[in-house]
GROMACS .gro file of C-alpha atoms in nm:
model
  428
    1UNK     CA    1   0.152   0.160  -0.606
    2UNK     CA    2   0.418   0.326  -0.420
    3UNK     CA    3   0.514   0.314  -0.067
    4UNK     CA    4   0.532   0.609   0.152
    5UNK     CA    5   0.548   0.455   0.484
    6UNK     CA    6   0.854   0.262   0.449
    7UNK     CA    7   1.125   0.381   0.215
    8UNK     CA    8   0.942   0.544  -0.073
    9UNK     CA    9   0.965   0.392  -0.411
   10UNK     CA   10   0.630   0.458  -0.564
   11UNK     CA   11   0.415   0.153  -0.601
   12UNK     CA   12   0.556   0.141  -0.909
   13UNK     CA   13   0.858   0.324  -0.862
   14UNK     CA   14   0.653   0.567  -1.013
   15UNK     CA   15   0.373   0.342  -1.008
   16UNK     CA   16   0.399   0.042  -0.800
   17UNK     CA   17   0.064   0.007  -0.653
   18UNK     CA   18   0.198   0.189  -0.365
   19UNK     CA   19   0.377  -0.052  -0.173
   20UNK     CA   20   0.619   0.200  -0.264
   21UNK     CA   21   0.441   0.451  -0.062
   22UNK     CA   22   0.455   0.240   0.241
   23UNK     CA   23   0.809   0.141   0.191
   24UNK     CA   24   0.894   0.493   0.119
   25UNK     CA   25   0.748   0.617   0.436
   26UNK     CA   26   0.937   0.374   0.642
   27UNK     CA   27   1.251   0.523   0.515
   28UNK     CA   28   1.132   0.872   0.561
   29UNK     CA   29   1.022   0.789   0.913
   30UNK     CA   30   1.371   0.685   1.004
   31UNK     CA   31   1.525   0.975   0.818
   32UNK     CA   32   1.308   1.220   1.007
   33UNK     CA   33   1.338   1.058   1.346
   34UNK     CA   34   1.582   1.326   1.455
   35UNK     CA   35   1.283   1.554   1.493
   36UNK     CA   36   1.158   1.353   1.789
   37UNK     CA   37   1.130   1.546   2.110
   38UNK     CA   38   1.172   1.394   2.451
   39UNK     CA   39   0.851   1.253   2.599
   40UNK     CA   40   0.845   1.542   2.844
   41UNK     CA   41   0.874   1.804   2.571
   42UNK     CA   42   0.623   1.628   2.349
   43UNK     CA   43   0.357   1.636   2.617
   44UNK     CA   44   0.450   1.961   2.790
   45UNK     CA   45   0.149   2.151   2.660
   46UNK     CA   46  -0.084   1.872   2.764
   47UNK     CA   47   0.025   1.823   3.122
   48UNK     CA   48  -0.335   1.813   3.242
   49UNK     CA   49  -0.428   1.535   3.003
   50UNK     CA   50  -0.359   1.166   3.027
   51UNK     CA   51  -0.104   1.020   2.787
   52UNK     CA   52  -0.378   0.869   2.571
   53UNK     CA   53  -0.574   1.192   2.558
   54UNK     CA   54  -0.265   1.392   2.470
   55UNK     CA   55  -0.172   1.155   2.188
   56UNK     CA   56  -0.525   1.156   2.052
   57UNK     CA   57  -0.542   1.535   2.060
   58UNK     CA   58  -0.210   1.566   1.883
   59UNK     CA   59  -0.310   1.316   1.615
   60UNK     CA   60  -0.629   1.509   1.546
   61UNK     CA   61  -0.434   1.833   1.523
   62UNK     CA   62  -0.181   1.681   1.284
   63UNK     CA   63  -0.463   1.540   1.070
   64UNK     CA   64  -0.617   1.887   1.044
   65UNK     CA   65  -0.277   2.028   0.950
   66UNK     CA   66  -0.241   1.761   0.683
   67UNK     CA   67  -0.572   1.867   0.527
   68UNK     CA   68  -0.472   2.232   0.558
   69UNK     CA   69  -0.151   2.145   0.370
   70UNK     CA   70  -0.356   2.022   0.075
   71UNK     CA   71  -0.482   1.668   0.144
   72UNK     CA   72  -0.845   1.631   0.025
   73UNK     CA   73  -0.916   1.399   0.316
   74UNK     CA   74  -0.758   1.182   0.584
   75UNK     CA   75  -0.872   0.865   0.760
   76UNK     CA   76  -0.672   0.711   1.042
   77UNK     CA   77  -0.727   0.426   1.283
   78UNK     CA   78  -0.475   0.362   1.561
   79UNK     CA   79  -0.501   0.073   1.807
   80UNK     CA   80  -0.234   0.048   2.077
   81UNK     CA   81  -0.374  -0.286   2.194
   82UNK     CA   82  -0.482  -0.148   2.529
   83UNK     CA   83  -0.819   0.012   2.485
   84UNK     CA   84  -1.055   0.150   2.225
   85UNK     CA   85  -0.897   0.232   1.887
   86UNK     CA   86  -0.870   0.599   1.795
   87UNK     CA   87  -1.043   0.685   1.466
   88UNK     CA   88  -0.977   1.017   1.297
   89UNK     CA   89  -1.151   1.165   0.995
   90UNK     CA   90  -1.075   1.504   0.841
   91UNK     CA   91  -1.171   1.636   0.499
   92UNK     CA   92  -1.134   1.955   0.300
   93UNK     CA   93  -1.450   2.164   0.287
   94UNK     CA   94  -1.465   2.153  -0.093
   95UNK     CA   95  -1.499   1.772  -0.088
   96UNK     CA   96  -1.817   1.777   0.121
   97UNK     CA   97  -2.035   1.835  -0.182
   98UNK     CA   98  -1.930   1.488  -0.300
   99UNK     CA   99  -1.975   1.300   0.026
  100UNK     CA  100  -1.924   1.314   0.400
  101UNK     CA  101  -1.614   1.112   0.481
  102UNK     CA  102  -1.645   0.835   0.740
  103UNK     CA  103  -1.391   0.615   0.919
  104UNK     CA  104  -1.549   0.298   0.778
  105UNK     CA  105  -1.546   0.403   0.413
  106UNK     CA  106  -1.397   0.163   0.159
  107UNK     CA  107  -1.073   0.276  -0.005
  108UNK     CA  108  -0.837   0.140  -0.267
  109UNK     CA  109  -0.544  -0.028  -0.091
  110UNK     CA  110  -0.289  -0.022  -0.373
  111UNK     CA  111   0.029  -0.210  -0.298
  112UNK     CA  112  -0.094  -0.336   0.036
  113UNK     CA  113  -0.244  -0.598  -0.194
  114UNK     CA  114   0.099  -0.760  -0.204
  115UNK     CA  115   0.071  -0.862   0.160
  116UNK     CA  116  -0.247  -1.058   0.085
  117UNK     CA  117  -0.096  -1.220  -0.225
  118UNK     CA  118   0.207  -1.331  -0.022
  119UNK     CA  119  -0.025  -1.470   0.244
  120UNK     CA  120  -0.207  -1.678  -0.017
  121UNK     CA  121   0.121  -1.817  -0.151
  122UNK     CA  122   0.238  -1.909   0.198
  123UNK     CA  123  -0.090  -2.085   0.267
  124UNK     CA  124  -0.026  -2.300  -0.040
  125UNK     CA  125   0.328  -2.362   0.082
  126UNK     CA  126   0.188  -2.484   0.414
  127UNK     CA  127  -0.042  -2.718   0.221
  128UNK     CA  128   0.248  -2.859   0.019
  129UNK     CA  129   0.112  -2.735  -0.311
  130UNK     CA  130   0.403  -2.503  -0.393
  131UNK     CA  131   0.748  -2.431  -0.251
  132UNK     CA  132   0.920  -2.096  -0.216
  133UNK     CA  133   1.216  -2.251  -0.395
  134UNK     CA  134   1.005  -2.342  -0.699
  135UNK     CA  135   1.135  -2.175  -1.016
  136UNK     CA  136   0.869  -1.962  -1.182
  137UNK     CA  137   0.932  -2.169  -1.495
  138UNK     CA  138   0.766  -2.463  -1.323
  139UNK     CA  139   0.433  -2.282  -1.306
  140UNK     CA  140   0.458  -2.034  -1.593
  141UNK     CA  141   0.668  -2.212  -1.857
  142UNK     CA  142   0.816  -1.977  -2.113
  143UNK     CA  143   0.649  -1.670  -1.963
  144UNK     CA  144   0.933  -1.512  -1.764
  145UNK     CA  145   1.294  -1.437  -1.866
  146UNK     CA  146   1.537  -1.625  -1.640
  147UNK     CA  147   1.237  -1.826  -1.527
  148UNK     CA  148   1.452  -2.125  -1.438
  149UNK     CA  149   1.656  -1.921  -1.191
  150UNK     CA  150   1.384  -1.693  -1.051
  151UNK     CA  151   1.212  -1.854  -0.754
  152UNK     CA  152   0.877  -1.770  -0.599
  153UNK     CA  153   1.065  -1.630  -0.301
  154UNK     CA  154   1.252  -1.387  -0.529
  155UNK     CA  155   0.925  -1.267  -0.676
  156UNK     CA  156   0.777  -1.214  -0.331
  157UNK     CA  157   1.075  -1.023  -0.188
  158UNK     CA  158   1.154  -0.822  -0.503
  159UNK     CA  159   1.493  -0.974  -0.582
  160UNK     CA  160   1.388  -1.124  -0.918
  161UNK     CA  161   1.519  -0.837  -1.131
  162UNK     CA  162   1.206  -0.791  -1.343
  163UNK     CA  163   1.119  -0.456  -1.500
  164UNK     CA  164   0.816  -0.284  -1.342
  165UNK     CA  165   0.519  -0.301  -1.581
  166UNK     CA  166   0.372   0.021  -1.445
  167UNK     CA  167   0.663   0.208  -1.604
  168UNK     CA  168   0.553   0.098  -1.951
  169UNK     CA  169   0.361   0.365  -2.150
  170UNK     CA  170   0.096   0.105  -2.236
  171UNK     CA  171  -0.034   0.136  -1.877
  172UNK     CA  172  -0.072   0.512  -1.874
  173UNK     CA  173  -0.427   0.527  -2.015
  174UNK     CA  174  -0.542   0.279  -1.752
  175UNK     CA  175  -0.362   0.461  -1.470
  176UNK     CA  176  -0.533   0.781  -1.579
  177UNK     CA  177  -0.873   0.610  -1.591
  178UNK     CA  178  -0.904   0.658  -1.967
  179UNK     CA  179  -0.881   0.294  -2.069
  180UNK     CA  180  -1.107   0.033  -1.907
  181UNK     CA  181  -0.957  -0.274  -2.066
  182UNK     CA  182  -0.950  -0.584  -1.847
  183UNK     CA  183  -0.598  -0.648  -1.723
  184UNK     CA  184  -0.538  -1.007  -1.613
  185UNK     CA  185  -0.225  -1.107  -1.422
  186UNK     CA  186  -0.096  -1.274  -1.740
  187UNK     CA  187  -0.144  -0.956  -1.945
  188UNK     CA  188   0.028  -0.741  -1.686
  189UNK     CA  189   0.314  -0.989  -1.666
  190UNK     CA  190   0.349  -0.983  -2.044
  191UNK     CA  191   0.392  -0.604  -2.040
  192UNK     CA  192   0.666  -0.626  -1.777
  193UNK     CA  193   0.869  -0.903  -1.939
  194UNK     CA  194   0.879  -0.727  -2.275
  195UNK     CA  195   1.161  -0.528  -2.118
  196UNK     CA  196   1.508  -0.656  -2.039
  197UNK     CA  197   1.563  -0.774  -1.680
  198UNK     CA  198   1.725  -0.518  -1.451
  199UNK     CA  199   1.979  -0.758  -1.299
  200UNK     CA  200   2.056  -1.124  -1.248
  201UNK     CA  201   1.802  -1.297  -1.022
  202UNK     CA  202   1.884  -1.282  -0.653
  203UNK     CA  203   2.168  -1.030  -0.681
  204UNK     CA  204   1.988  -0.707  -0.587
  205UNK     CA  205   1.663  -0.565  -0.454
  206UNK     CA  206   1.431  -0.355  -0.669
  207UNK     CA  207   1.061  -0.304  -0.615
  208UNK     CA  208   0.864  -0.423  -0.914
  209UNK     CA  209   0.492  -0.473  -0.959
  210UNK     CA  210   0.571  -0.727  -1.229
  211UNK     CA  211   0.689  -0.966  -0.957
  212UNK     CA  212   0.339  -0.976  -0.816
  213UNK     CA  213   0.172  -0.999  -1.156
  214UNK     CA  214   0.371  -1.323  -1.187
  215UNK     CA  215   0.266  -1.428  -0.836
  216UNK     CA  216  -0.098  -1.372  -0.924
  217UNK     CA  217  -0.064  -1.580  -1.237
  218UNK     CA  218   0.100  -1.859  -1.036
  219UNK     CA  219  -0.177  -1.852  -0.775
  220UNK     CA  220  -0.445  -1.889  -1.039
  221UNK     CA  221  -0.250  -2.161  -1.221
  222UNK     CA  222  -0.188  -2.368  -0.908
  223UNK     CA  223  -0.539  -2.341  -0.767
  224UNK     CA  224  -0.747  -2.318  -1.083
  225UNK     CA  225  -0.933  -2.040  -0.900
  226UNK     CA  226  -0.953  -1.665  -0.960
  227UNK     CA  227  -0.782  -1.420  -0.728
  228UNK     CA  228  -1.126  -1.277  -0.651
  229UNK     CA  229  -1.234  -1.611  -0.507
  230UNK     CA  230  -0.903  -1.687  -0.337
  231UNK     CA  231  -0.912  -1.362  -0.142
  232UNK     CA  232  -1.278  -1.410  -0.056
  233UNK     CA  233  -1.258  -1.774   0.050
  234UNK     CA  234  -0.918  -1.785   0.221
  235UNK     CA  235  -0.899  -1.444   0.388
  236UNK     CA  236  -1.205  -1.218   0.374
  237UNK     CA  237  -1.479  -1.464   0.473
  238UNK     CA  238  -1.283  -1.651   0.742
  239UNK     CA  239  -1.193  -1.320   0.909
  240UNK     CA  240  -1.532  -1.158   0.858
  241UNK     CA  241  -1.393  -0.878   0.641
  242UNK     CA  242  -1.718  -0.755   0.485
  243UNK     CA  243  -1.561  -0.468   0.293
  244UNK     CA  244  -1.246  -0.635   0.166
  245UNK     CA  245  -1.227  -0.766  -0.191
  246UNK     CA  246  -1.009  -0.795  -0.498
  247UNK     CA  247  -1.135  -0.543  -0.754
  248UNK     CA  248  -1.154  -0.629  -1.122
  249UNK     CA  249  -1.344  -0.315  -1.227
  250UNK     CA  250  -1.445   0.025  -1.091
  251UNK     CA  251  -1.740  -0.104  -0.887
  252UNK     CA  252  -1.752  -0.037  -0.514
  253UNK     CA  253  -1.951  -0.270  -0.288
  254UNK     CA  254  -2.018  -0.036   0.003
  255UNK     CA  255  -1.988   0.331   0.105
  256UNK     CA  256  -1.653   0.458  -0.021
  257UNK     CA  257  -1.419   0.749   0.022
  258UNK     CA  258  -1.375   0.977  -0.276
  259UNK     CA  259  -1.016   1.003  -0.393
  260UNK     CA  260  -0.877   1.301  -0.581
  261UNK     CA  261  -0.585   1.422  -0.789
  262UNK     CA  262  -0.511   1.775  -0.913
  263UNK     CA  263  -0.659   1.850  -1.253
  264UNK     CA  264  -0.422   1.912  -1.544
  265UNK     CA  265  -0.418   2.288  -1.484
  266UNK     CA  266  -0.317   2.244  -1.120
  267UNK     CA  267  -0.089   1.943  -1.150
  268UNK     CA  268   0.263   2.026  -1.023
  269UNK     CA  269   0.525   2.049  -1.299
  270UNK     CA  270   0.728   1.761  -1.155
  271UNK     CA  271   0.456   1.513  -1.254
  272UNK     CA  272   0.537   1.359  -1.595
  273UNK     CA  273   0.339   1.500  -1.888
  274UNK     CA  274   0.185   1.164  -1.966
  275UNK     CA  275   0.036   1.132  -1.616
  276UNK     CA  276  -0.123   1.474  -1.564
  277UNK     CA  277  -0.474   1.443  -1.704
  278UNK     CA  278  -0.693   1.205  -1.504
  279UNK     CA  279  -1.043   1.106  -1.606
  280UNK     CA  280  -1.322   1.198  -1.367
  281UNK     CA  281  -1.547   1.479  -1.250
  282UNK     CA  282  -1.363   1.808  -1.204
  283UNK     CA  283  -1.415   2.080  -0.947
  284UNK     CA  284  -1.207   2.301  -0.717
  285UNK     CA  285  -0.889   2.232  -0.912
  286UNK     CA  286  -0.919   1.854  -0.862
  287UNK     CA  287  -1.047   1.544  -1.034
  288UNK     CA  288  -1.259   1.285  -0.852
  289UNK     CA  289  -1.082   0.963  -0.958
  290UNK     CA  290  -1.282   0.726  -0.737
  291UNK     CA  291  -1.482   0.600  -1.034
  292UNK     CA  292  -1.174   0.494  -1.226
  293UNK     CA  293  -1.090   0.126  -1.268
  294UNK     CA  294  -0.806  -0.002  -1.044
  295UNK     CA  295  -0.783  -0.332  -1.233
  296UNK     CA  296  -0.447  -0.238  -1.380
  297UNK     CA  297  -0.308  -0.282  -1.028
  298UNK     CA  298  -0.395  -0.652  -1.043
  299UNK     CA  299  -0.217  -0.877  -0.790
  300UNK     CA  300   0.016  -0.586  -0.715
  301UNK     CA  301  -0.249  -0.332  -0.616
  302UNK     CA  302  -0.619  -0.397  -0.681
  303UNK     CA  303  -0.748  -0.466  -0.328
  304UNK     CA  304  -1.027  -0.263  -0.170
  305UNK     CA  305  -1.076  -0.253   0.207
  306UNK     CA  306  -1.142  -0.032   0.509
  307UNK     CA  307  -0.919   0.078   0.794
  308UNK     CA  308  -1.093  -0.157   1.038
  309UNK     CA  309  -1.093  -0.456   0.802
  310UNK     CA  310  -0.725  -0.420   0.725
  311UNK     CA  311  -0.635  -0.390   1.091
  312UNK     CA  312  -0.817  -0.717   1.152
  313UNK     CA  313  -0.625  -0.877   0.866
  314UNK     CA  314  -0.291  -0.746   0.999
  315UNK     CA  315  -0.363  -0.882   1.345
  316UNK     CA  316  -0.469  -1.222   1.210
  317UNK     CA  317  -0.161  -1.245   0.989
  318UNK     CA  318   0.105  -1.143   1.238
  319UNK     CA  319  -0.049  -1.337   1.528
  320UNK     CA  320  -0.040  -1.663   1.332
  321UNK     CA  321  -0.411  -1.705   1.263
  322UNK     CA  322  -0.365  -1.718   0.886
  323UNK     CA  323  -0.030  -1.898   0.864
  324UNK     CA  324   0.151  -2.175   1.054
  325UNK     CA  325   0.461  -2.068   1.246
  326UNK     CA  326   0.704  -2.193   0.981
  327UNK     CA  327   0.541  -1.989   0.705
  328UNK     CA  328   0.504  -1.682   0.925
  329UNK     CA  329   0.877  -1.701   0.988
  330UNK     CA  330   0.937  -1.708   0.613
  331UNK     CA  331   0.715  -1.403   0.569
  332UNK     CA  332   0.932  -1.217   0.820
  333UNK     CA  333   1.264  -1.326   0.664
  334UNK     CA  334   1.387  -1.001   0.512
  335UNK     CA  335   1.644  -0.872   0.267
  336UNK     CA  336   1.786  -0.517   0.289
  337UNK     CA  337   1.604  -0.259   0.081
  338UNK     CA  338   1.932  -0.069   0.058
  339UNK     CA  339   2.248  -0.282   0.099
  340UNK     CA  340   2.436   0.032   0.201
  341UNK     CA  341   2.216   0.040   0.512
  342UNK     CA  342   2.225  -0.314   0.656
  343UNK     CA  343   2.038  -0.197   0.965
  344UNK     CA  344   1.781  -0.007   0.762
  345UNK     CA  345   1.447  -0.111   0.620
  346UNK     CA  346   1.403  -0.475   0.525
  347UNK     CA  347   1.156  -0.639   0.287
  348UNK     CA  348   1.019  -0.984   0.360
  349UNK     CA  349   0.749  -1.169   0.167
  350UNK     CA  350   0.494  -0.900   0.094
  351UNK     CA  351   0.581  -0.701   0.407
  352UNK     CA  352   0.839  -0.448   0.508
  353UNK     CA  353   0.990  -0.370   0.844
  354UNK     CA  354   1.172  -0.070   0.982
  355UNK     CA  355   1.281   0.068   1.317
  356UNK     CA  356   1.162   0.400   1.456
  357UNK     CA  357   1.245   0.566   1.788
  358UNK     CA  358   0.911   0.436   1.917
  359UNK     CA  359   0.942   0.075   1.805
  360UNK     CA  360   0.992  -0.158   1.508
  361UNK     CA  361   0.693  -0.194   1.282
  362UNK     CA  362   0.587  -0.434   1.009
  363UNK     CA  363   0.357  -0.346   0.725
  364UNK     CA  364   0.319  -0.206   0.378
  365UNK     CA  365   0.177   0.089   0.203
  366UNK     CA  366   0.008   0.143  -0.124
  367UNK     CA  367  -0.046   0.417  -0.373
  368UNK     CA  368  -0.299   0.424  -0.654
  369UNK     CA  369  -0.458   0.741  -0.796
  370UNK     CA  370  -0.666   0.907  -0.527
  371UNK     CA  371  -0.547   0.688  -0.240
  372UNK     CA  372  -0.227   0.663  -0.040
  373UNK     CA  373  -0.258   0.401   0.233
  374UNK     CA  374  -0.019   0.291   0.503
  375UNK     CA  375  -0.083  -0.013   0.722
  376UNK     CA  376   0.152  -0.108   1.005
  377UNK     CA  377   0.152  -0.339   1.304
  378UNK     CA  378   0.389  -0.463   1.568
  379UNK     CA  379   0.557  -0.801   1.529
  380UNK     CA  380   0.281  -0.991   1.710
  381UNK     CA  381  -0.014  -0.809   1.554
  382UNK     CA  382  -0.145  -0.674   1.883
  383UNK     CA  383  -0.108  -0.311   1.777
  384UNK     CA  384  -0.214  -0.166   1.441
  385UNK     CA  385  -0.229   0.164   1.258
  386UNK     CA  386  -0.390   0.249   0.926
  387UNK     CA  387  -0.335   0.588   0.765
  388UNK     CA  388  -0.515   0.697   0.449
  389UNK     CA  389  -0.463   1.015   0.248
  390UNK     CA  390  -0.715   1.071  -0.031
  391UNK     CA  391  -0.461   1.173  -0.295
  392UNK     CA  392  -0.149   1.003  -0.420
  393UNK     CA  393   0.047   1.178  -0.696
  394UNK     CA  394   0.211   1.414  -0.446
  395UNK     CA  395   0.388   1.117  -0.288
  396UNK     CA  396   0.483   0.953  -0.616
  397UNK     CA  397   0.670   1.245  -0.763
  398UNK     CA  398   0.775   1.458  -0.467
  399UNK     CA  399   0.555   1.728  -0.613
  400UNK     CA  400   0.429   1.884  -0.289
  401UNK     CA  401   0.694   1.921  -0.015
  402UNK     CA  402   0.450   2.096   0.220
  403UNK     CA  403   0.201   1.812   0.202
  404UNK     CA  404   0.478   1.553   0.230
  405UNK     CA  405   0.615   1.717   0.546
  406UNK     CA  406   0.271   1.725   0.708
  407UNK     CA  407   0.209   1.362   0.611
  408UNK     CA  408   0.541   1.248   0.758
  409UNK     CA  409   0.470   1.425   1.085
  410UNK     CA  410   0.127   1.264   1.107
  411UNK     CA  411   0.251   0.918   1.012
  412UNK     CA  412   0.532   0.914   1.264
  413UNK     CA  413   0.303   1.044   1.538
  414UNK     CA  414   0.052   0.770   1.454
  415UNK     CA  415   0.314   0.495   1.467
  416UNK     CA  416   0.441   0.620   1.801
  417UNK     CA  417   0.082   0.630   1.931
  418UNK     CA  418   0.038   0.272   1.812
  419UNK     CA  419   0.325   0.180   2.043
  420UNK     CA  420   0.169   0.380   2.326
  421UNK     CA  421   0.457   0.625   2.322
  422UNK     CA  422   0.485   1.002   2.324
  423UNK     CA  423   0.432   1.146   1.980
  424UNK     CA  424   0.718   1.328   1.810
  425UNK     CA  425   0.726   1.704   1.832
  426UNK     CA  426   0.573   1.875   1.533
  427UNK     CA  427   0.849   2.081   1.382
  428UNK     CA  428   0.609   2.256   1.139
   0.00000   0.00000   0.00000
C-alpha cells in the first residue's frame, strides 16, 4: 500500500497499502515540476484546439505512452469542476483476452482506504464517542506498546512510531495471494507490535500500515460494528456509492479491472526474492492477480471502489458533507512528511497535501498487487482526479524507471488538468 502520488513510500514502505504510492507521487510531482513548460509552449502544437480539448488530447496521448511503457492498463477520470469529466481508458493488447477495460470497473484502492477510516473516526469524534487525544490504551488495553502515550491522532497521521506489519515475513504469502487466511484488524495489529517501536510517539513521521490496523480495531471496539458495515452505512449508502465496499475476501461485487504483476521469470531483479512469485493465471510474462485476496490490507488497504465512486466520496468529504467543519479542519491539520522540507508534502488525518505548479492538491494513493491508484482533489472538493495503473510492484521497488517516468508525466498532467491549467510538457 504505497503511495506514488505524493511522496512515495510504498503502502507499506514496501507494502503499505499504497498510501505510499500516493504520497510518493506527491513528492515526485514536486521533484519533477521543473519539467513544466510555459502554458504557451505546452499548447503550441494544439493552437487550433480549445484549452479543454488540448488537455484532453494530451492526457490520452500520455495514457497511451504509459501503456506503451509497460502498464497493462490505465483508467483515469479528471473533473475540473466546470463541465463533463474526462474519462480515459487504455489497455495493452495482450490483456484483452481477459476482459475489455472500462472506466467504471471496480479496482482495489489500497491505501486510499486510510482516508475512509480517518473519516469514520472523525465522525465518531463529532458524535462525542471518541476524542483524537484518546490514548490507544483506552480502547485497546495492553495491545499496543506505548499505548498510554500514543493517541488516536498519532495513529491517523503516522507519528505513532509503530513498525509496519507489511514488512513482516508472515504477510508475504498473503501479499502473493498464496495464503487466504482471514486477517482481522487485531491480527494485523498483533503482527506489527511484535516488533520494537521505531521511535518515541509523536517525535517523528513514518508511514506505517500498523497505525491503521489499530484504528480499525478501535473503530470496531467503539461501535461494536464491523468495518464492512461501518463503511456501508456511514459512507457508501448515504453517498450512493454502489461499487464501494470494504473487502474481506477475494470476491468482487461488480465488473472489475484485471490487475497484473510480472511473473517470476520477468520480475525485475530489484524486487525482493520473497515477493517475486504471485499466485494467479499466467500469460504474456504476467500474472493476473485480480483473484487474490486483499484482506491482508485490512483497515490500511482493503477498500474496493471505482473512479467515479471515489471522486464522489472525495467531493463529499472535502466539501463538508461527511464531516462538520471542526472535524474537517482536524483532517486537514498536517505534519511534515520530511522535516527537512517544512514547505513540502504534509500528512493530515488519512490525507496528504502537496503543492504543484498548477495548484495544491489533497488526496492519497494506494498500492496493492495489481493496482496503483491515486486520488486527488482541491481543498474544497470541487475538482477531482483519479488515476489507476493496473500494476503496482514497479512503483514499490523502483524496478521500472521507464514506466515510472511515463506515470509521473501522466499524473502531473492529470493534476494540472484538474485545475484547468496547461499540462506540463512531456519531456519523454
